[in-house]
């Protein structure tokens, strides 16, 4: 075994998986996981832990895997993470824990994410669940949203002895884990739902079809329903658009809507009648992970797919693994290209997209080189469906119905990073509702911070 190289992980063949919604990555088996764990140097000053937003004791859990003690590895992870099977699949490890791995200085870093996934899957298959507290402290906390921030906050508070109720606007809990990330990256029945069940086994209650700001307000939760504190983890579900001509045509989707129809409403299944314009020629505008998810979903629904992105490949914000998988599956990347108009037929449907070539100028505020239009370089792409994946912002319903809750110019809730404290007493917030669209693991970090903040507040009160 070459200790400088990762143990390869098995994947579905690109030609086969491009036509199904089954999981792409097949993960390690026990022997492969133990081999990969043996590559860990067990550093005393572990940089990988510093790179983990929820501070999992990585050397400890990897050491247990190396020794074959899978239940002990699961216990180590459970102290810090409520969603290990999710994180092992969708976290950007390459820029976090694995990006700090000392083994990676002269070789390839340890596959920390794949090992976390293995332990989580082993736990599910062998019936291991974290221990619930034996008693509660009698204090009640409401959590708004059942995505990664809300589930993490709820799980941590339940372990501390609080009686926690999650309020979810949709008909099933899971938030972005359920409606935003495709089945082939994150299986719903096999991975997401068991993780949610583990949070419920800690004593957390979940109420669905409750729209905070409409069904009930935050002030009512605090003053009429008997809750001692509230955590807002409602995510960022309001899509952004370009504002170009033709954007209101039939056949133009936000990536949010497209993925929700496919994932939560199961449009990808033949036995469901969910309406979705699958399209024969689809353009996805954007270059993040959500754009890759939308493009790869459209491909599996039978379309020829182009990703249209105004910068070069070096600036693509999506994970390298996701870009690699998209290319393997046959998705075409039109880089340094920007839409200027969506062309519409007489019946109001998309018939094409007019674009312009771009070149990179000086770096902008994000540090990436700013794209500049190349004069006279307009051309048309023949498409019948356009999916806009340009980011999202929080829905203003909660902020507009909650007096004293400060928001910034992007309608994001203003909250302290260290503890989630907002401008309104007893109300804490975290995740995409505060930062705008970000990653699952950063939302989980914010959920943990919010739980700490609420615990401090209710302990001192």
mmCIF file of N, CA and C in Angstrom, residues 72-143:
data_model
loop_
_atom_site.group_PDB
_atom_site.id
_atom_site.type_symbol
_atom_site.label_atom_id
_atom_site.label_comp_id
_atom_site.label_asym_id
_atom_site.label_seq_id
_atom_site.Cartn_x
_atom_site.Cartn_y
_atom_site.Cartn_z
ATOM 1 N N UNK A 72 -17.154 2.874 18.722
ATOM 2 C CA UNK A 72 -16.447 3.944 19.440
ATOM 3 C C UNK A 72 -16.207 5.142 18.515
ATOM 4 N N UNK A 73 -15.892 4.850 17.247
ATOM 5 C CA UNK A 73 -15.722 5.938 16.269
ATOM 6 C C UNK A 73 -17.016 6.725 16.144
ATOM 7 N N UNK A 74 -18.147 6.012 16.108
ATOM 8 C CA UNK A 74 -19.459 6.667 16.002
ATOM 9 C C UNK A 74 -19.737 7.535 17.230
ATOM 10 N N UNK A 75 -19.343 7.067 18.415
ATOM 11 C CA UNK A 75 -19.549 7.860 19.642
ATOM 12 C C UNK A 75 -18.752 9.160 19.602
ATOM 13 N N UNK A 76 -17.527 9.069 19.094
ATOM 14 C CA UNK A 76 -16.683 10.279 19.000
ATOM 15 C C UNK A 76 -17.343 11.312 18.091
ATOM 16 N N UNK A 77 -17.793 10.869 16.918
ATOM 17 C CA UNK A 77 -18.409 11.798 15.960
ATOM 18 C C UNK A 77 -19.703 12.373 16.526
ATOM 19 N N UNK A 78 -20.506 11.537 17.199
ATOM 20 C CA UNK A 78 -21.817 11.961 17.714
ATOM 21 C C UNK A 78 -21.715 13.089 18.735
ATOM 22 N N UNK A 79 -20.563 13.223 19.395
ATOM 23 C CA UNK A 79 -20.383 14.328 20.362
ATOM 24 C C UNK A 79 -20.446 15.687 19.672
ATOM 25 N N UNK A 80 -20.072 15.722 18.384
ATOM 26 C CA UNK A 80 -19.961 17.011 17.679
ATOM 27 C C UNK A 80 -20.927 17.167 16.514
ATOM 28 N N UNK A 81 -21.385 16.074 15.930
ATOM 29 C CA UNK A 81 -22.198 16.167 14.714
ATOM 30 C C UNK A 81 -23.465 15.330 14.811
ATOM 31 N N UNK A 82 -24.592 15.961 14.481
ATOM 32 C CA UNK A 82 -25.872 15.253 14.445
ATOM 33 C C UNK A 82 -26.143 14.645 13.073
ATOM 34 N N UNK A 83 -25.330 15.001 12.076
ATOM 35 C CA UNK A 83 -25.624 14.585 10.694
ATOM 36 C C UNK A 83 -24.378 14.027 9.991
ATOM 37 N N UNK A 84 -23.724 13.023 10.570
ATOM 38 C CA UNK A 84 -22.462 12.553 9.976
ATOM 39 C C UNK A 84 -22.596 11.917 8.605
ATOM 40 N N UNK A 85 -23.709 11.201 8.346
ATOM 41 C CA UNK A 85 -23.873 10.574 7.030
ATOM 42 C C UNK A 85 -24.084 11.618 5.947
ATOM 43 N N UNK A 86 -24.673 12.754 6.335
ATOM 44 C CA UNK A 86 -24.850 13.874 5.403
ATOM 45 C C UNK A 86 -23.508 14.552 5.153
ATOM 46 N N UNK A 87 -22.821 14.910 6.242
ATOM 47 C CA UNK A 87 -21.548 15.638 6.105
ATOM 48 C C UNK A 87 -20.503 14.825 5.348
ATOM 49 N N UNK A 88 -20.487 13.521 5.600
ATOM 50 C CA UNK A 88 -19.520 12.678 4.911
ATOM 51 C C UNK A 88 -19.710 12.675 3.410
ATOM 52 N N UNK A 89 -20.923 13.055 2.974
ATOM 53 C CA UNK A 89 -21.232 13.065 1.544
ATOM 54 C C UNK A 89 -21.131 14.443 0.906
ATOM 55 N N UNK A 90 -21.545 15.492 1.591
ATOM 56 C CA UNK A 90 -21.684 16.783 0.903
ATOM 57 C C UNK A 90 -20.778 17.895 1.426
ATOM 58 N N UNK A 91 -20.020 17.664 2.502
ATOM 59 C CA UNK A 91 -19.118 18.719 3.000
ATOM 60 C C UNK A 91 -17.968 18.952 2.019
ATOM 61 N N UNK A 92 -17.519 20.201 1.893
ATOM 62 C CA UNK A 92 -16.330 20.475 1.054
ATOM 63 C C UNK A 92 -15.053 20.169 1.837
ATOM 64 N N UNK A 93 -14.798 18.887 2.098
ATOM 65 C CA UNK A 93 -13.651 18.509 2.941
ATOM 66 C C UNK A 93 -12.329 19.020 2.381
ATOM 67 N N UNK A 94 -12.274 19.103 1.039
ATOM 68 C CA UNK A 94 -11.002 19.498 0.422
ATOM 69 C C UNK A 94 -10.550 20.893 0.844
ATOM 70 N N UNK A 95 -11.495 21.747 1.239
ATOM 71 C CA UNK A 95 -11.130 23.092 1.678
ATOM 72 C C UNK A 95 -11.236 23.244 3.194
ATOM 73 N N UNK A 96 -11.596 22.173 3.893
ATOM 74 C CA UNK A 96 -11.729 22.246 5.356
ATOM 75 C C UNK A 96 -10.788 21.232 6.015
ATOM 76 N N UNK A 97 -11.316 20.148 6.571
ATOM 77 C CA UNK A 97 -10.455 19.213 7.309
ATOM 78 C C UNK A 97 -9.329 18.638 6.449
ATOM 79 N N UNK A 98 -9.680 18.132 5.261
ATOM 80 C CA UNK A 98 -8.667 17.508 4.415
ATOM 81 C C UNK A 98 -7.685 18.537 3.861
ATOM 82 N N UNK A 99 -8.151 19.771 3.724
ATOM 83 C CA UNK A 99 -7.271 20.844 3.269
ATOM 84 C C UNK A 99 -6.176 21.177 4.269
ATOM 85 N N UNK A 100 -6.370 20.784 5.530
ATOM 86 C CA UNK A 100 -5.368 21.045 6.578
ATOM 87 C C UNK A 100 -4.565 19.796 6.945
ATOM 88 N N UNK A 101 -4.885 18.667 6.334
ATOM 89 C CA UNK A 101 -4.264 17.388 6.707
ATOM 90 C C UNK A 101 -2.756 17.407 6.425
ATOM 91 N N UNK A 102 -1.958 17.075 7.452
ATOM 92 C CA UNK A 102 -0.494 17.094 7.319
ATOM 93 C C UNK A 102 -0.031 16.048 6.309
ATOM 94 N N UNK A 103 -0.720 14.901 6.237
ATOM 95 C CA UNK A 103 -0.389 13.877 5.257
ATOM 96 C C UNK A 103 -0.455 14.456 3.840
ATOM 97 N N UNK A 104 -1.302 15.442 3.646
ATOM 98 C CA UNK A 104 -1.493 16.043 2.335
ATOM 99 C C UNK A 104 -0.377 16.956 1.881
ATOM 100 N N UNK A 105 0.572 17.250 2.757
ATOM 101 C CA UNK A 105 1.680 18.148 2.379
ATOM 102 C C UNK A 105 2.577 17.492 1.326
ATOM 103 N N UNK A 106 2.887 16.212 1.524
ATOM 104 C CA UNK A 106 3.771 15.509 0.586
ATOM 105 C C UNK A 106 3.036 14.453 -0.241
ATOM 106 N N UNK A 107 1.781 14.215 0.077
ATOM 107 C CA UNK A 107 1.002 13.224 -0.668
ATOM 108 C C UNK A 107 -0.448 13.652 -0.705
ATOM 109 N N UNK A 108 -1.339 12.686 -0.743
ATOM 110 C CA UNK A 108 -2.767 12.978 -0.725
ATOM 111 C C UNK A 108 -3.266 12.967 0.709
ATOM 112 N N UNK A 109 -4.151 13.913 1.078
ATOM 113 C CA UNK A 109 -4.658 13.926 2.447
ATOM 114 C C UNK A 109 -5.485 12.681 2.752
ATOM 115 N N UNK A 110 -5.638 12.397 4.030
ATOM 116 C CA UNK A 110 -6.505 11.288 4.439
ATOM 117 C C UNK A 110 -7.936 11.597 4.001
ATOM 118 N N UNK A 111 -8.672 10.599 3.527
ATOM 119 C CA UNK A 111 -10.068 10.782 3.084
ATOM 120 C C UNK A 111 -10.997 10.851 4.299
ATOM 121 N N UNK A 112 -10.915 11.965 5.024
ATOM 122 C CA UNK A 112 -11.666 12.114 6.272
ATOM 123 C C UNK A 112 -13.171 12.033 6.015
ATOM 124 N N UNK A 113 -13.626 12.685 4.947
ATOM 125 C CA UNK A 113 -15.054 12.679 4.638
ATOM 126 C C UNK A 113 -15.579 11.287 4.341
ATOM 127 N N UNK A 114 -14.810 10.523 3.551
ATOM 128 C CA UNK A 114 -15.253 9.163 3.205
ATOM 129 C C UNK A 114 -15.245 8.264 4.436
ATOM 130 N N UNK A 115 -14.313 8.505 5.385
ATOM 131 C CA UNK A 115 -14.280 7.729 6.622
ATOM 132 C C UNK A 115 -15.458 8.096 7.520
ATOM 133 N N UNK A 116 -15.800 9.387 7.579
ATOM 134 C CA UNK A 116 -16.971 9.811 8.354
ATOM 135 C C UNK A 116 -18.235 9.172 7.776
ATOM 136 N N UNK A 117 -18.339 9.180 6.471
ATOM 137 C CA UNK A 117 -19.485 8.549 5.812
ATOM 138 C C UNK A 117 -19.547 7.057 6.155
ATOM 139 N N UNK A 118 -18.403 6.374 6.103
ATOM 140 C CA UNK A 118 -18.389 4.943 6.418
ATOM 141 C C UNK A 118 -18.892 4.685 7.831
ATOM 142 N N UNK A 119 -18.392 5.459 8.795
ATOM 143 C CA UNK A 119 -18.797 5.266 10.192
ATOM 144 C C UNK A 119 -20.291 5.528 10.365
ATOM 145 N N UNK A 120 -20.792 6.583 9.735
ATOM 146 C CA UNK A 120 -22.216 6.922 9.836
ATOM 147 C C UNK A 120 -23.081 5.823 9.221
ATOM 148 N N UNK A 121 -22.659 5.317 8.059
ATOM 149 C CA UNK A 121 -23.427 4.250 7.403
ATOM 150 C C UNK A 121 -23.369 2.958 8.237
ATOM 151 N N UNK A 122 -22.188 2.672 8.812
ATOM 152 C CA UNK A 122 -22.059 1.508 9.690
ATOM 153 C C UNK A 122 -23.012 1.649 10.881
ATOM 154 N N UNK A 123 -23.078 2.840 11.454
ATOM 155 C CA UNK A 123 -23.946 3.087 12.616
ATOM 156 C C UNK A 123 -25.401 2.805 12.277
ATOM 157 N N UNK A 124 -25.828 3.290 11.104
ATOM 158 C CA UNK A 124 -27.219 3.094 10.684
ATOM 159 C C UNK A 124 -27.513 1.606 10.465
ATOM 160 N N UNK A 125 -26.585 0.926 9.808
ATOM 161 C CA UNK A 125 -26.796 -0.487 9.497
ATOM 162 C C UNK A 125 -26.761 -1.378 10.740
ATOM 163 N N UNK A 126 -26.063 -0.911 11.799
ATOM 164 C CA UNK A 126 -25.929 -1.714 13.016
ATOM 165 C C UNK A 126 -26.778 -1.176 14.176
ATOM 166 N N UNK A 127 -27.643 -0.200 13.869
ATOM 167 C CA UNK A 127 -28.599 0.259 14.883
ATOM 168 C C UNK A 127 -28.027 1.112 15.982
ATOM 169 N N UNK A 128 -26.842 1.720 15.769
ATOM 170 C CA UNK A 128 -26.276 2.594 16.804
ATOM 171 C C UNK A 128 -26.940 3.959 16.747
ATOM 172 N N UNK A 129 -27.436 4.443 17.884
ATOM 173 C CA UNK A 129 -27.993 5.803 17.966
ATOM 174 C C UNK A 129 -27.417 6.492 19.203
ATOM 175 N N UNK A 130 -27.195 7.821 19.133
ATOM 176 C CA UNK A 130 -26.686 8.543 20.298
ATOM 177 C C UNK A 130 -27.664 8.447 21.471
ATOM 178 N N UNK A 131 -27.133 8.466 22.679
ATOM 179 C CA UNK A 131 -27.980 8.354 23.876
ATOM 180 C C UNK A 131 -28.767 9.640 24.107
ATOM 181 N N UNK A 132 -30.054 9.475 24.418
ATOM 182 C CA UNK A 132 -30.905 10.623 24.759
ATOM 183 C C UNK A 132 -30.710 10.967 26.233
ATOM 184 N N UNK A 133 -30.907 12.245 26.607
ATOM 185 C CA UNK A 133 -30.800 12.609 28.035
ATOM 186 C C UNK A 133 -31.892 11.907 28.846
ATOM 187 N N UNK A 134 -31.550 11.531 30.087
ATOM 188 C CA UNK A 134 -32.514 10.804 30.923
ATOM 189 C C UNK A 134 -33.586 11.735 31.499
ATOM 190 N N UNK A 135 -33.253 12.994 31.713
ATOM 191 C CA UNK A 135 -34.226 13.956 32.248
ATOM 192 C C UNK A 135 -34.154 15.252 31.449
ATOM 193 N N UNK A 136 -35.231 16.043 31.507
ATOM 194 C CA UNK A 136 -35.225 17.368 30.872
ATOM 195 C C UNK A 136 -35.241 18.430 31.961
ATOM 196 N N UNK A 137 -34.849 19.645 31.572
ATOM 197 C CA UNK A 137 -34.787 20.735 32.562
ATOM 198 C C UNK A 137 -36.074 21.554 32.621
ATOM 199 N N UNK A 138 -37.074 21.184 31.815
ATOM 200 C CA UNK A 138 -38.365 21.867 31.861
ATOM 201 C C UNK A 138 -38.452 23.131 31.033
ATOM 202 N N UNK A 139 -37.346 23.528 30.406
ATOM 203 C CA UNK A 139 -37.355 24.739 29.579
ATOM 204 C C UNK A 139 -37.599 24.363 28.122
ATOM 205 N N UNK A 140 -38.389 25.188 27.444
ATOM 206 C CA UNK A 140 -38.810 24.886 26.072
ATOM 207 C C UNK A 140 -38.172 25.833 25.062
ATOM 208 N N UNK A 141 -37.671 25.259 23.966
ATOM 209 C CA UNK A 141 -37.062 26.060 22.895
ATOM 210 C C UNK A 141 -37.733 25.710 21.575
ATOM 211 N N UNK A 142 -38.089 26.734 20.807
ATOM 212 C CA UNK A 142 -38.639 26.547 19.460
ATOM 213 C C UNK A 142 -37.532 26.738 18.440
ATOM 214 N N UNK A 143 -37.448 25.828 17.485
ATOM 215 C CA UNK A 143 -36.473 25.938 16.396
ATOM 216 C C UNK A 143 -37.255 26.065 15.097
#
